[in-house]
Structures are given as structure tokens and as C-alpha cells.
Amino acid sequence: MKEILLESHNIDNLFFGFGQFNHHLINAFSQHADLLKEEKLKLTLLSKNPSQLAAQFSNDFKYKKYHSLQRKPLFRIRKKYDLWHSLNQNTKIEPYHDIRYLLTIHDVNFMEENTGESLIKRQKLFKEKLNRSDAITYISNYAKAMTHHYFEVPDVKEYVIYNGSPNKTLDIPENYKPKVLPDQPYLFSIGEFLEKKNFHTLVEMLEHLPDISLILSGKRTTSYGKNIEDLIGTLQLQNRVFITGKISELDKQYYYKKCLAFTFPSLREGFGIPPIEAMKFGKPVFLSNKSSLPEVGGKHAFYWEHFEPKYMAEIVMKGLDEYQNNSTDFQQKYKDHANSYSWNKTALDYLDVYKTLLE
């Protein structure tokens, strides 16, 4: 039996992109528990709350408790696993011994977002992870291209393995309504409130869409959220722009299902799961043409080339007209595109990489 450790402690924060990635991938691995046994592979999950994972997945995996001290070289995990999979490029938990090592890279956005000492530390950590890797997986071709643009990548096998889309949608009770719900048709967007998400451009755009509201959902961790609130006040849009904060899965899927369109003007995305989630509901999707979004969004999404407010509004109105004139065809194309991304396939692709590294 070959033992593989998944450095998965981010699974404890499902309001975070890495947490969602870990959760969906591990859940897909559990769907292939019989295959793991057949291939004689045993996965160990690292988590702050291993008992909660064990209650969910039972004997599908082994479990190891995460401690922040494990970031320190002296307290690193000393068991000699056959393979160590670092599930994202930011994690500081590393094996004590020199063992086979797989690195998954979501993005290298820190090269454009950080400066000074912070950038130097991130570069050092990232280079160390690159140099100890026996193989590298990327969640998009964009993530691969940007890594090669900024760094000297070692001569190891590289793979692009796309994220999946949610395997199922929830049954929303007939009379269910979220606490925050506009009185008129609304656009929806979701993500952590960071400057790279570019949410303020949606607020500015709304001045030119007088009959439409906007719902912005997601965790607020920086002053950017306060800046957006100030902008809403300045533009006197308090009755049309609604900031919900973090929301439940049920609320999220309600907003996807009932929104007029999904909007995502992000500047930097290694993959970008929310547009795929919206497409699952057959909704029109408006995206920036930056980073991985054209690669992931496909040819039937609508794209902004820049963020001048009136121009953005015109793209939305033109796209909505096009969508509504042929909504049945658009809905099917969106759903087909979303369903082409499968976490089950993603898990199988990672298992193939594991087997190759363990041969």
C-alpha cells in the first residue's frame, strides 16, 4: 500500500477558494474509494478538525491533525510518505524528509500584488516549493504560462488539470427567499472582497442601468469593502446595491438561479469557479477578458475589454438582448459548458499523476 499525504488543511475554511478546491477534490476522491483500494493507494488528509472529516468520509482516508507549529522546520511532519501533495502554492507545511513531492499551482498573483519584503518572502517560499517538486500541476494554462513567465521552472513533468464544477445543485424550497433580495431584477457577483475582484466597477456601471440592482456576496477581509460602501453612498445607490457578506450554499444557489445575469470583472484568476457555477443554471455570464477567464468561460460568455462604466453597461444590455432572443439555446450551451468541468474527472486525472510519480 502506497501512502500519500494531501496537505489539505485549507479544507477547514470553505469560504476561501483553496478551501473549496480541497473540499471538492477530496469529496471526488471519496467517490473513487474502490479505485483507490484497487490501486493500493491510501490518502491521508491534514486538517485542524480530522474528526469532522472522519465523520464525513469514514474509512475512505486516513487523517492527521494540523498544528501551526508544523510550519517550523523542526516540527515538520516526519513520517516518510510515498508521496506528498501540496494542494496549493501558498502552504507553508512541508515534509521533514526529502520525499516525492507534487505541487499544485493555482496562480502566481503575488508577483503582481505584493511588494517589498512581503514579495521577497513569497518568492522564496515559492521557489523552494518549485525546486523540491517531482511534478507540477496547474489549474489552467494561464496559471502555467504565468509561472513560466516569472520563474525558472525545474525540468519535471507538468500537467494542466482543470477544476470541476459542482456535481449537483440544491433543491430550493418553493417559498424560500434570502434575507437580502432586491425588488427589481438584479445582477449577482461573489468572491472575497479584494481589489483584484474589481467589484467597484460593477457599482459604477450600475449608474447606467437604472432598472437593475446588484448583489455582491463574499468575505470581507480588507478595506476594499469599506471603499465600495463609500462608493455606493457617493453614487446614491444604497437602494440598488446590496452587500450580503458571506452567504450559505442555499442562498448562493438561489441568487444564481434567480439573477438576471452573473457578473465577474476580476483582474486575476487562476481558474474562477463562480462563472462555471452560474453557467450550471444556464445564466448569462459577463466576465473580464483578463487572466484565465476567457480560457475557462468559453466562447458563449460575454466579455469586457475594459472597465469604463458606460461601456460595461452597454455590453451587459447588448448581451442580455442577445441572450433573451435565443435563451433556450444559450441556456443549453452554458449548461453543457459547465458540465464539461467535472470534479470526478479532476480526481481521476490527479490519481493518474500519483500513479506516474509512484511507479
mmCIF file of C-alpha atoms in Angstrom:
data_model
loop_
_atom_site.group_PDB
_atom_site.id
_atom_site.type_symbol
_atom_site.label_atom_id
_atom_site.label_comp_id
_atom_site.label_asym_id
_atom_site.label_seq_id
_atom_site.Cartn_x
_atom_site.Cartn_y
_atom_site.Cartn_z
ATOM 1 C CA MET A 1 0.000 0.000 0.000
ATOM 2 C CA LYS A 2 1.397 3.392 -1.076
ATOM 3 C CA GLU A 3 0.660 6.258 1.315
ATOM 4 C CA ILE A 4 0.047 9.789 0.049
ATOM 5 C CA LEU A 5 -0.332 12.854 2.261
ATOM 6 C CA LEU A 6 -2.572 15.632 0.999
ATOM 7 C CA GLU A 7 -1.577 18.955 2.561
ATOM 8 C CA SER A 8 -5.235 19.851 2.811
ATOM 9 C CA HIS A 9 -5.642 21.941 5.970
ATOM 10 C CA ASN A 10 -7.317 24.747 3.978
ATOM 11 C CA ILE A 11 -10.372 22.491 3.780
ATOM 12 C CA ASP A 12 -11.308 23.927 7.181
ATOM 13 C CA ASN A 13 -12.199 27.275 5.541
ATOM 14 C CA LEU A 14 -14.888 26.729 2.925
ATOM 15 C CA PHE A 15 -15.389 30.488 2.429
ATOM 16 C CA PHE A 16 -11.960 30.557 0.791
ATOM 17 C CA GLY A 17 -11.051 29.441 -2.734
ATOM 18 C CA PHE A 18 -8.401 26.952 -1.595
ATOM 19 C CA GLY A 19 -10.869 25.510 0.908
ATOM 20 C CA GLN A 20 -13.424 24.941 -1.825
ATOM 21 C CA PHE A 21 -10.789 23.342 -4.060
ATOM 22 C CA ASN A 22 -9.680 20.968 -1.296
ATOM 23 C CA HIS A 23 -13.253 20.084 -0.355
ATOM 24 C CA HIS A 24 -14.414 19.308 -3.885
ATOM 25 C CA LEU A 25 -11.287 17.346 -4.799
ATOM 26 C CA ILE A 26 -11.327 15.250 -1.620
ATOM 27 C CA ASN A 27 -15.050 14.616 -1.972
ATOM 28 C CA ALA A 28 -14.392 13.380 -5.519
ATOM 29 C CA PHE A 29 -11.581 11.126 -4.259
ATOM 30 C CA SER A 30 -14.071 9.594 -1.828
ATOM 31 C CA GLN A 31 -16.322 8.738 -4.779
ATOM 32 C CA HIS A 32 -13.432 6.667 -6.111
ATOM 33 C CA ALA A 33 -12.672 4.877 -2.843
ATOM 34 C CA ASP A 34 -12.900 1.464 -4.517
ATOM 35 C CA LEU A 35 -10.435 2.541 -7.204
ATOM 36 C CA LEU A 36 -8.017 3.780 -4.543
ATOM 37 C CA LYS A 37 -8.152 0.343 -2.898
ATOM 38 C CA GLU A 38 -7.672 -1.373 -6.228
ATOM 39 C CA GLU A 39 -4.625 0.776 -6.971
ATOM 40 C CA LYS A 40 -3.350 0.191 -3.401
ATOM 41 C CA LEU A 41 -3.264 3.902 -2.599
ATOM 42 C CA LYS A 42 -4.119 5.321 0.824
ATOM 43 C CA LEU A 43 -4.636 9.078 1.160
ATOM 44 C CA THR A 44 -4.016 10.906 4.428
ATOM 45 C CA LEU A 45 -5.801 14.237 4.943
ATOM 46 C CA LEU A 46 -4.262 17.019 7.022
ATOM 47 C CA SER A 47 -6.842 19.083 8.902
ATOM 48 C CA LYS A 48 -7.414 21.062 12.099
ATOM 49 C CA ASN A 49 -10.553 19.002 12.628
ATOM 50 C CA PRO A 50 -9.780 15.453 11.461
ATOM 51 C CA SER A 51 -12.715 14.022 13.431
ATOM 52 C CA GLN A 52 -15.146 16.079 11.333
ATOM 53 C CA LEU A 53 -13.630 14.753 8.129
ATOM 54 C CA ALA A 54 -13.675 11.209 9.501
ATOM 55 C CA ALA A 55 -17.387 11.599 10.283
ATOM 56 C CA GLN A 56 -17.980 12.613 6.683
ATOM 57 C CA PHE A 57 -15.686 10.200 4.854
ATOM 58 C CA SER A 58 -15.252 7.366 7.365
ATOM 59 C CA ASN A 59 -12.571 4.868 6.327
ATOM 60 C CA ASP A 60 -12.041 6.285 2.843
ATOM 61 C CA PHE A 61 -8.960 8.126 4.133
ATOM 62 C CA LYS A 62 -6.513 8.353 6.983
ATOM 63 C CA TYR A 63 -6.431 11.595 8.986
ATOM 64 C CA LYS A 64 -3.708 13.681 10.579
ATOM 65 C CA LYS A 65 -4.198 16.737 12.786
ATOM 66 C CA TYR A 66 -2.815 20.061 11.600
ATOM 67 C CA HIS A 67 -0.852 22.252 14.013
ATOM 68 C CA SER A 68 0.555 25.664 13.131
ATOM 69 C CA LEU A 69 3.906 24.594 14.592
ATOM 70 C CA GLN A 70 4.236 22.170 11.690
ATOM 71 C CA ARG A 71 5.244 25.190 9.609
ATOM 72 C CA LYS A 72 8.531 25.337 11.507
ATOM 73 C CA PRO A 73 11.344 23.132 10.094
ATOM 74 C CA LEU A 74 11.988 21.474 13.466
ATOM 75 C CA PHE A 75 8.340 20.430 13.819
ATOM 76 C CA ARG A 76 7.696 19.298 10.262
ATOM 77 C CA ILE A 77 5.871 16.020 9.692
ATOM 78 C CA ARG A 78 8.498 13.297 9.848
ATOM 79 C CA LYS A 79 6.642 10.306 8.521
ATOM 80 C CA LYS A 80 8.142 9.211 5.184
ATOM 81 C CA TYR A 81 5.081 9.154 2.965
ATOM 82 C CA ASP A 82 5.495 7.701 -0.501
ATOM 83 C CA LEU A 83 4.181 10.964 -1.974
ATOM 84 C CA TRP A 84 3.413 14.425 -0.604
ATOM 85 C CA HIS A 85 0.841 16.516 -2.491
ATOM 86 C CA SER A 86 0.968 20.253 -1.725
ATOM 87 C CA LEU A 87 -2.531 21.325 -2.756
ATOM 88 C CA ASN A 88 -1.636 24.966 -3.297
ATOM 89 C CA GLN A 89 1.433 27.123 -3.806
ATOM 90 C CA ASN A 90 0.992 29.143 -0.592
ATOM 91 C CA THR A 91 1.011 26.460 2.073
ATOM 92 C CA LYS A 92 3.973 26.515 4.465
ATOM 93 C CA ILE A 93 3.570 22.929 5.683
ATOM 94 C CA GLU A 94 6.383 20.851 4.177
ATOM 95 C CA PRO A 95 7.712 17.319 4.759
ATOM 96 C CA TYR A 96 10.716 16.913 7.025
ATOM 97 C CA HIS A 97 12.331 14.341 4.724
ATOM 98 C CA ASP A 98 13.203 14.525 1.045
ATOM 99 C CA ILE A 99 10.318 12.505 -0.419
ATOM 100 C CA ARG A 100 8.396 12.520 -3.708
ATOM 101 C CA TYR A 101 6.581 15.825 -3.997
ATOM 102 C CA LEU A 102 3.721 17.061 -6.184
ATOM 103 C CA LEU A 103 2.894 20.782 -6.270
ATOM 104 C CA THR A 104 -0.413 22.206 -7.482
ATOM 105 C CA ILE A 105 -0.196 25.838 -8.618
ATOM 106 C CA HIS A 106 -3.365 27.923 -8.733
ATOM 107 C CA ASP A 107 -1.750 31.251 -9.580
ATOM 108 C CA VAL A 108 1.288 33.442 -9.025
ATOM 109 C CA ASN A 109 -0.751 36.602 -8.449
ATOM 110 C CA PHE A 110 1.577 37.621 -5.638
ATOM 111 C CA MET A 111 4.094 38.657 -8.281
ATOM 112 C CA GLU A 112 1.729 41.460 -9.277
ATOM 113 C CA GLU A 113 0.075 42.148 -5.920
ATOM 114 C CA ASN A 114 2.903 42.117 -3.375
ATOM 115 C CA THR A 115 5.879 44.424 -2.963
ATOM 116 C CA GLY A 116 8.946 44.812 -0.768
ATOM 117 C CA GLU A 117 9.673 42.308 1.994
ATOM 118 C CA SER A 118 6.326 40.577 1.531
ATOM 119 C CA LEU A 119 7.126 39.835 -2.112
ATOM 120 C CA ILE A 120 10.626 38.604 -1.265
ATOM 121 C CA LYS A 121 9.236 36.144 1.298
ATOM 122 C CA ARG A 122 6.585 34.841 -1.103
ATOM 123 C CA GLN A 123 9.125 34.406 -3.884
ATOM 124 C CA LYS A 124 11.473 32.497 -1.567
ATOM 125 C CA LEU A 125 8.729 30.138 -0.417
ATOM 126 C CA PHE A 126 7.506 29.557 -3.954
ATOM 127 C CA LYS A 127 10.970 28.888 -5.361
ATOM 128 C CA GLU A 128 11.623 26.343 -2.612
ATOM 129 C CA LYS A 129 8.400 24.541 -3.462
ATOM 130 C CA LEU A 130 9.217 24.581 -7.166
ATOM 131 C CA ASN A 131 12.700 23.226 -6.634
ATOM 132 C CA ARG A 132 11.643 20.306 -4.453
ATOM 133 C CA SER A 133 8.865 19.257 -6.871
ATOM 134 C CA ASP A 134 8.991 15.988 -8.788
ATOM 135 C CA ALA A 135 5.964 17.095 -10.831
ATOM 136 C CA ILE A 136 3.756 20.186 -11.077
ATOM 137 C CA THR A 137 0.057 20.509 -11.826
ATOM 138 C CA TYR A 138 -1.644 23.770 -12.820
ATOM 139 C CA ILE A 139 -5.355 24.543 -12.672
ATOM 140 C CA SER A 140 -5.261 26.368 -16.029
ATOM 141 C CA ASN A 141 -2.970 27.043 -18.955
ATOM 142 C CA TYR A 142 -2.930 30.659 -17.814
ATOM 143 C CA ALA A 143 -1.519 29.629 -14.418
ATOM 144 C CA LYS A 144 1.163 27.608 -16.198
ATOM 145 C CA ALA A 145 2.084 30.432 -18.559
ATOM 146 C CA MET A 146 2.374 32.980 -15.760
ATOM 147 C CA THR A 147 4.514 30.649 -13.655
ATOM 148 C CA HIS A 148 6.928 30.211 -16.559
ATOM 149 C CA HIS A 149 6.851 33.956 -17.189
ATOM 150 C CA TYR A 150 8.018 34.850 -13.691
ATOM 151 C CA PHE A 151 10.051 31.825 -12.608
ATOM 152 C CA GLU A 152 12.593 29.304 -13.798
ATOM 153 C CA VAL A 153 10.591 26.094 -13.604
ATOM 154 C CA PRO A 154 12.555 22.870 -12.986
ATOM 155 C CA ASP A 155 12.661 20.205 -15.683
ATOM 156 C CA VAL A 156 9.895 17.995 -14.283
ATOM 157 C CA LYS A 157 6.631 16.682 -15.680
ATOM 158 C CA GLU A 158 3.917 19.324 -15.855
ATOM 159 C CA TYR A 159 0.164 18.853 -16.171
ATOM 160 C CA VAL A 160 -2.832 21.131 -16.589
ATOM 161 C CA ILE A 161 -5.797 19.737 -14.654
ATOM 162 C CA TYR A 162 -8.892 21.924 -14.620
ATOM 163 C CA ASN A 163 -11.073 22.307 -11.570
ATOM 164 C CA GLY A 164 -14.511 20.769 -11.732
ATOM 165 C CA SER A 165 -17.939 22.320 -11.423
ATOM 166 C CA PRO A 166 -20.331 21.469 -8.585
ATOM 167 C CA ASN A 167 -21.636 17.948 -9.042
ATOM 168 C CA LYS A 168 -25.212 18.870 -8.156
ATOM 169 C CA THR A 169 -27.475 21.804 -7.425
ATOM 170 C CA LEU A 170 -29.633 22.094 -4.333
ATOM 171 C CA ASP A 171 -33.402 21.769 -4.308
ATOM 172 C CA ILE A 172 -34.516 25.263 -3.312
ATOM 173 C CA PRO A 173 -37.789 25.183 -1.316
ATOM 174 C CA GLU A 174 -40.656 26.759 -3.239
ATOM 175 C CA ASN A 175 -41.252 29.627 -0.801
ATOM 176 C CA TYR A 176 -37.626 30.172 0.190
ATOM 177 C CA LYS A 177 -36.137 33.651 -0.059
ATOM 178 C CA PRO A 178 -32.796 35.001 1.231
ATOM 179 C CA LYS A 179 -32.879 37.862 3.726
ATOM 180 C CA VAL A 180 -31.392 40.212 1.120
ATOM 181 C CA LEU A 181 -33.497 40.389 -2.027
ATOM 182 C CA PRO A 182 -33.996 43.435 -4.291
ATOM 183 C CA ASP A 183 -37.437 44.437 -5.587
ATOM 184 C CA GLN A 184 -36.232 44.565 -9.187
ATOM 185 C CA PRO A 185 -34.122 42.319 -11.455
ATOM 186 C CA TYR A 186 -30.560 42.012 -10.200
ATOM 187 C CA LEU A 187 -27.049 41.127 -11.250
ATOM 188 C CA PHE A 188 -25.072 38.842 -8.945
ATOM 189 C CA SER A 189 -21.375 38.519 -8.136
ATOM 190 C CA ILE A 190 -19.486 36.640 -5.458
ATOM 191 C CA GLY A 191 -15.904 36.455 -4.219
ATOM 192 C CA GLU A 192 -13.602 37.612 -1.477
ATOM 193 C CA PHE A 193 -13.610 41.416 -1.263
ATOM 194 C CA LEU A 194 -10.148 42.071 -2.658
ATOM 195 C CA GLU A 195 -9.063 44.768 -5.093
ATOM 196 C CA LYS A 196 -8.317 42.171 -7.770
ATOM 197 C CA LYS A 197 -12.004 41.217 -7.824
ATOM 198 C CA ASN A 198 -12.704 44.682 -9.247
ATOM 199 C CA PHE A 199 -16.210 44.842 -7.744
ATOM 200 C CA HIS A 200 -16.235 48.634 -7.667
ATOM 201 C CA THR A 201 -16.544 48.690 -11.474
ATOM 202 C CA LEU A 202 -19.904 46.948 -11.166
ATOM 203 C CA VAL A 203 -21.130 49.658 -8.782
ATOM 204 C CA GLU A 204 -20.001 52.391 -11.176
ATOM 205 C CA MET A 205 -21.637 50.546 -14.084
ATOM 206 C CA LEU A 206 -24.978 50.457 -12.275
ATOM 207 C CA GLU A 207 -25.385 54.224 -12.689
ATOM 208 C CA HIS A 208 -26.093 53.431 -16.347
ATOM 209 C CA LEU A 209 -28.517 50.551 -15.622
ATOM 210 C CA PRO A 210 -31.321 52.338 -13.732
ATOM 211 C CA ASP A 211 -33.759 49.403 -13.756
ATOM 212 C CA ILE A 212 -31.316 46.811 -12.404
ATOM 213 C CA SER A 213 -29.952 46.101 -8.901
ATOM 214 C CA LEU A 214 -26.723 44.402 -7.842
ATOM 215 C CA ILE A 215 -25.944 41.833 -5.146
ATOM 216 C CA LEU A 216 -22.317 41.451 -4.030
ATOM 217 C CA SER A 217 -21.536 38.485 -1.760
ATOM 218 C CA GLY A 218 -18.354 37.234 -0.157
ATOM 219 C CA LYS A 219 -15.984 37.503 2.748
ATOM 220 C CA ARG A 220 -14.696 40.974 3.618
ATOM 221 C CA THR A 221 -11.071 40.857 4.757
ATOM 222 C CA THR A 222 -9.633 44.204 3.640
ATOM 223 C CA SER A 223 -10.513 47.900 3.496
ATOM 224 C CA TYR A 224 -11.680 47.376 -0.087
ATOM 225 C CA GLY A 225 -15.160 46.523 1.213
ATOM 226 C CA LYS A 226 -15.346 49.858 3.026
ATOM 227 C CA ASN A 227 -14.236 51.624 -0.163
ATOM 228 C CA ILE A 228 -17.122 50.007 -2.044
ATOM 229 C CA GLU A 229 -19.597 51.067 0.640
ATOM 230 C CA ASP A 230 -18.310 54.639 0.374
ATOM 231 C CA LEU A 231 -18.687 54.494 -3.418
ATOM 232 C CA ILE A 232 -22.279 53.257 -3.076
ATOM 233 C CA GLY A 233 -23.022 56.231 -0.837
ATOM 234 C CA THR A 234 -21.325 58.714 -3.149
ATOM 235 C CA LEU A 235 -23.331 57.456 -6.136
ATOM 236 C CA GLN A 236 -26.518 57.261 -4.025
ATOM 237 C CA LEU A 237 -27.101 53.626 -4.920
ATOM 238 C CA GLN A 238 -27.985 52.376 -1.420
ATOM 239 C CA ASN A 239 -31.369 51.147 -2.673
ATOM 240 C CA ARG A 240 -29.904 49.191 -5.596
ATOM 241 C CA VAL A 241 -26.560 47.754 -4.448
ATOM 242 C CA PHE A 242 -26.641 45.154 -1.671
ATOM 243 C CA ILE A 243 -23.595 43.715 0.117
ATOM 244 C CA THR A 244 -24.511 40.467 1.888
ATOM 245 C CA GLY A 245 -21.178 39.294 3.321
ATOM 246 C CA LYS A 246 -20.655 35.534 3.465
ATOM 247 C CA ILE A 247 -23.706 33.528 2.432
ATOM 248 C CA SER A 248 -24.931 29.959 2.735
ATOM 249 C CA GLU A 249 -24.767 27.489 -0.136
ATOM 250 C CA LEU A 250 -28.562 27.687 -0.382
ATOM 251 C CA ASP A 251 -28.523 31.481 -0.692
ATOM 252 C CA LYS A 252 -25.731 31.318 -3.251
ATOM 253 C CA GLN A 253 -27.601 28.885 -5.450
ATOM 254 C CA TYR A 254 -30.803 30.914 -5.065
ATOM 255 C CA TYR A 255 -29.011 34.021 -6.335
ATOM 256 C CA TYR A 256 -27.527 32.076 -9.246
ATOM 257 C CA LYS A 257 -30.921 30.689 -10.181
ATOM 258 C CA LYS A 258 -32.888 33.929 -9.874
ATOM 259 C CA CYS A 259 -30.388 36.563 -11.024
ATOM 260 C CA LEU A 260 -30.714 38.387 -14.316
ATOM 261 C CA ALA A 261 -27.047 37.606 -15.043
ATOM 262 C CA PHE A 262 -23.795 36.773 -13.286
ATOM 263 C CA THR A 263 -21.032 39.391 -13.427
ATOM 264 C CA PHE A 264 -17.347 38.805 -12.688
ATOM 265 C CA PRO A 265 -14.929 41.620 -13.651
ATOM 266 C CA SER A 266 -11.958 40.044 -11.844
ATOM 267 C CA LEU A 267 -8.473 41.061 -12.913
ATOM 268 C CA ARG A 268 -6.596 37.936 -11.799
ATOM 269 C CA GLU A 269 -7.995 34.403 -11.563
ATOM 270 C CA GLY A 270 -6.091 31.152 -11.726
ATOM 271 C CA PHE A 271 -9.338 29.454 -12.729
ATOM 272 C CA GLY A 272 -12.520 31.129 -11.473
ATOM 273 C CA ILE A 273 -15.196 28.690 -10.273
ATOM 274 C CA PRO A 274 -18.144 31.141 -9.795
ATOM 275 C CA PRO A 275 -18.740 31.696 -13.542
ATOM 276 C CA ILE A 276 -18.948 27.933 -14.043
ATOM 277 C CA GLU A 277 -21.358 27.667 -11.109
ATOM 278 C CA ALA A 278 -23.583 30.316 -12.718
ATOM 279 C CA MET A 279 -23.481 28.557 -16.083
ATOM 280 C CA LYS A 280 -24.769 25.437 -14.336
ATOM 281 C CA PHE A 281 -28.045 27.361 -14.021
ATOM 282 C CA GLY A 282 -27.983 28.465 -17.659
ATOM 283 C CA LYS A 283 -27.443 32.092 -16.709
ATOM 284 C CA PRO A 284 -25.744 34.684 -18.952
ATOM 285 C CA VAL A 285 -22.231 35.384 -17.691
ATOM 286 C CA PHE A 286 -20.308 38.652 -18.073
ATOM 287 C CA LEU A 287 -16.567 38.414 -17.417
ATOM 288 C CA SER A 288 -13.420 40.451 -17.768
ATOM 289 C CA ASN A 289 -11.167 39.282 -20.585
ATOM 290 C CA LYS A 290 -8.250 39.049 -18.153
ATOM 291 C CA SER A 291 -6.167 36.128 -16.856
ATOM 292 C CA SER A 292 -7.782 32.675 -17.119
ATOM 293 C CA LEU A 293 -11.376 33.851 -17.531
ATOM 294 C CA PRO A 294 -11.580 33.633 -21.357
ATOM 295 C CA GLU A 295 -9.987 30.164 -21.163
ATOM 296 C CA VAL A 296 -12.458 28.958 -18.550
ATOM 297 C CA GLY A 297 -15.544 30.944 -19.567
ATOM 298 C CA GLY A 298 -15.538 29.753 -23.160
ATOM 299 C CA LYS A 299 -16.949 31.308 -26.307
ATOM 300 C CA HIS A 300 -20.530 31.857 -25.155
ATOM 301 C CA ALA A 301 -19.733 34.116 -22.195
ATOM 302 C CA PHE A 302 -19.754 37.883 -22.718
ATOM 303 C CA TYR A 303 -16.524 39.789 -22.049
ATOM 304 C CA TRP A 304 -15.485 43.290 -21.040
ATOM 305 C CA GLU A 305 -12.268 44.523 -22.639
ATOM 306 C CA HIS A 306 -12.040 47.490 -20.266
ATOM 307 C CA PHE A 307 -13.982 48.928 -17.357
ATOM 308 C CA GLU A 308 -15.354 52.311 -18.366
ATOM 309 C CA PRO A 309 -18.801 52.294 -16.694
ATOM 310 C CA LYS A 310 -20.990 53.244 -19.650
ATOM 311 C CA TYR A 311 -19.189 50.761 -21.909
ATOM 312 C CA MET A 312 -19.663 47.985 -19.346
ATOM 313 C CA ALA A 313 -23.387 48.773 -19.141
ATOM 314 C CA GLU A 314 -23.671 48.676 -22.932
ATOM 315 C CA ILE A 315 -22.027 45.237 -23.037
ATOM 316 C CA VAL A 316 -24.498 43.996 -20.431
ATOM 317 C CA MET A 317 -27.567 45.353 -22.262
ATOM 318 C CA LYS A 318 -26.361 44.057 -25.611
ATOM 319 C CA GLY A 319 -25.536 40.651 -24.129
ATOM 320 C CA LEU A 320 -28.878 40.397 -22.324
ATOM 321 C CA ASP A 321 -30.718 41.200 -25.560
ATOM 322 C CA GLU A 322 -28.747 38.529 -27.410
ATOM 323 C CA TYR A 323 -29.365 36.008 -24.636
ATOM 324 C CA GLN A 324 -33.086 36.731 -24.314
ATOM 325 C CA ASN A 325 -33.632 36.494 -28.077
ATOM 326 C CA ASN A 326 -32.305 32.915 -28.015
ATOM 327 C CA SER A 327 -32.443 31.948 -24.347
ATOM 328 C CA THR A 328 -33.148 28.234 -24.814
ATOM 329 C CA ASP A 329 -30.064 27.749 -26.991
ATOM 330 C CA PHE A 330 -27.872 29.866 -24.697
ATOM 331 C CA GLN A 331 -29.063 28.050 -21.568
ATOM 332 C CA GLN A 332 -28.214 24.663 -23.046
ATOM 333 C CA LYS A 333 -24.780 25.816 -24.218
ATOM 334 C CA TYR A 334 -23.990 27.246 -20.797
ATOM 335 C CA LYS A 335 -25.097 24.073 -19.023
ATOM 336 C CA ASP A 336 -23.127 21.882 -21.429
ATOM 337 C CA HIS A 337 -20.033 24.016 -20.904
ATOM 338 C CA ALA A 338 -20.365 23.893 -17.110
ATOM 339 C CA ASN A 339 -20.883 20.135 -17.158
ATOM 340 C CA SER A 340 -17.697 19.676 -19.167
ATOM 341 C CA TYR A 341 -15.847 20.518 -15.944
ATOM 342 C CA SER A 342 -16.150 17.544 -13.601
ATOM 343 C CA TRP A 343 -14.586 17.038 -10.174
ATOM 344 C CA ASN A 344 -14.754 13.296 -10.750
ATOM 345 C CA LYS A 345 -12.618 13.700 -13.860
ATOM 346 C CA THR A 346 -10.314 16.071 -11.979
ATOM 347 C CA ALA A 347 -9.813 13.452 -9.253
ATOM 348 C CA LEU A 348 -9.081 10.724 -11.809
ATOM 349 C CA ASP A 349 -6.525 12.968 -13.516
ATOM 350 C CA TYR A 350 -4.762 13.547 -10.184
ATOM 351 C CA LEU A 351 -4.806 9.812 -9.463
ATOM 352 C CA ASP A 352 -3.082 9.223 -12.809
ATOM 353 C CA VAL A 353 -0.381 11.709 -11.791
ATOM 354 C CA TYR A 354 0.013 9.954 -8.434
ATOM 355 C CA LYS A 355 0.459 6.591 -10.133
ATOM 356 C CA THR A 356 3.020 8.021 -12.557
ATOM 357 C CA LEU A 357 5.058 9.510 -9.707
ATOM 358 C CA LEU A 358 4.918 6.305 -7.675
ATOM 359 C CA GLU A 359 5.997 3.980 -10.488
#
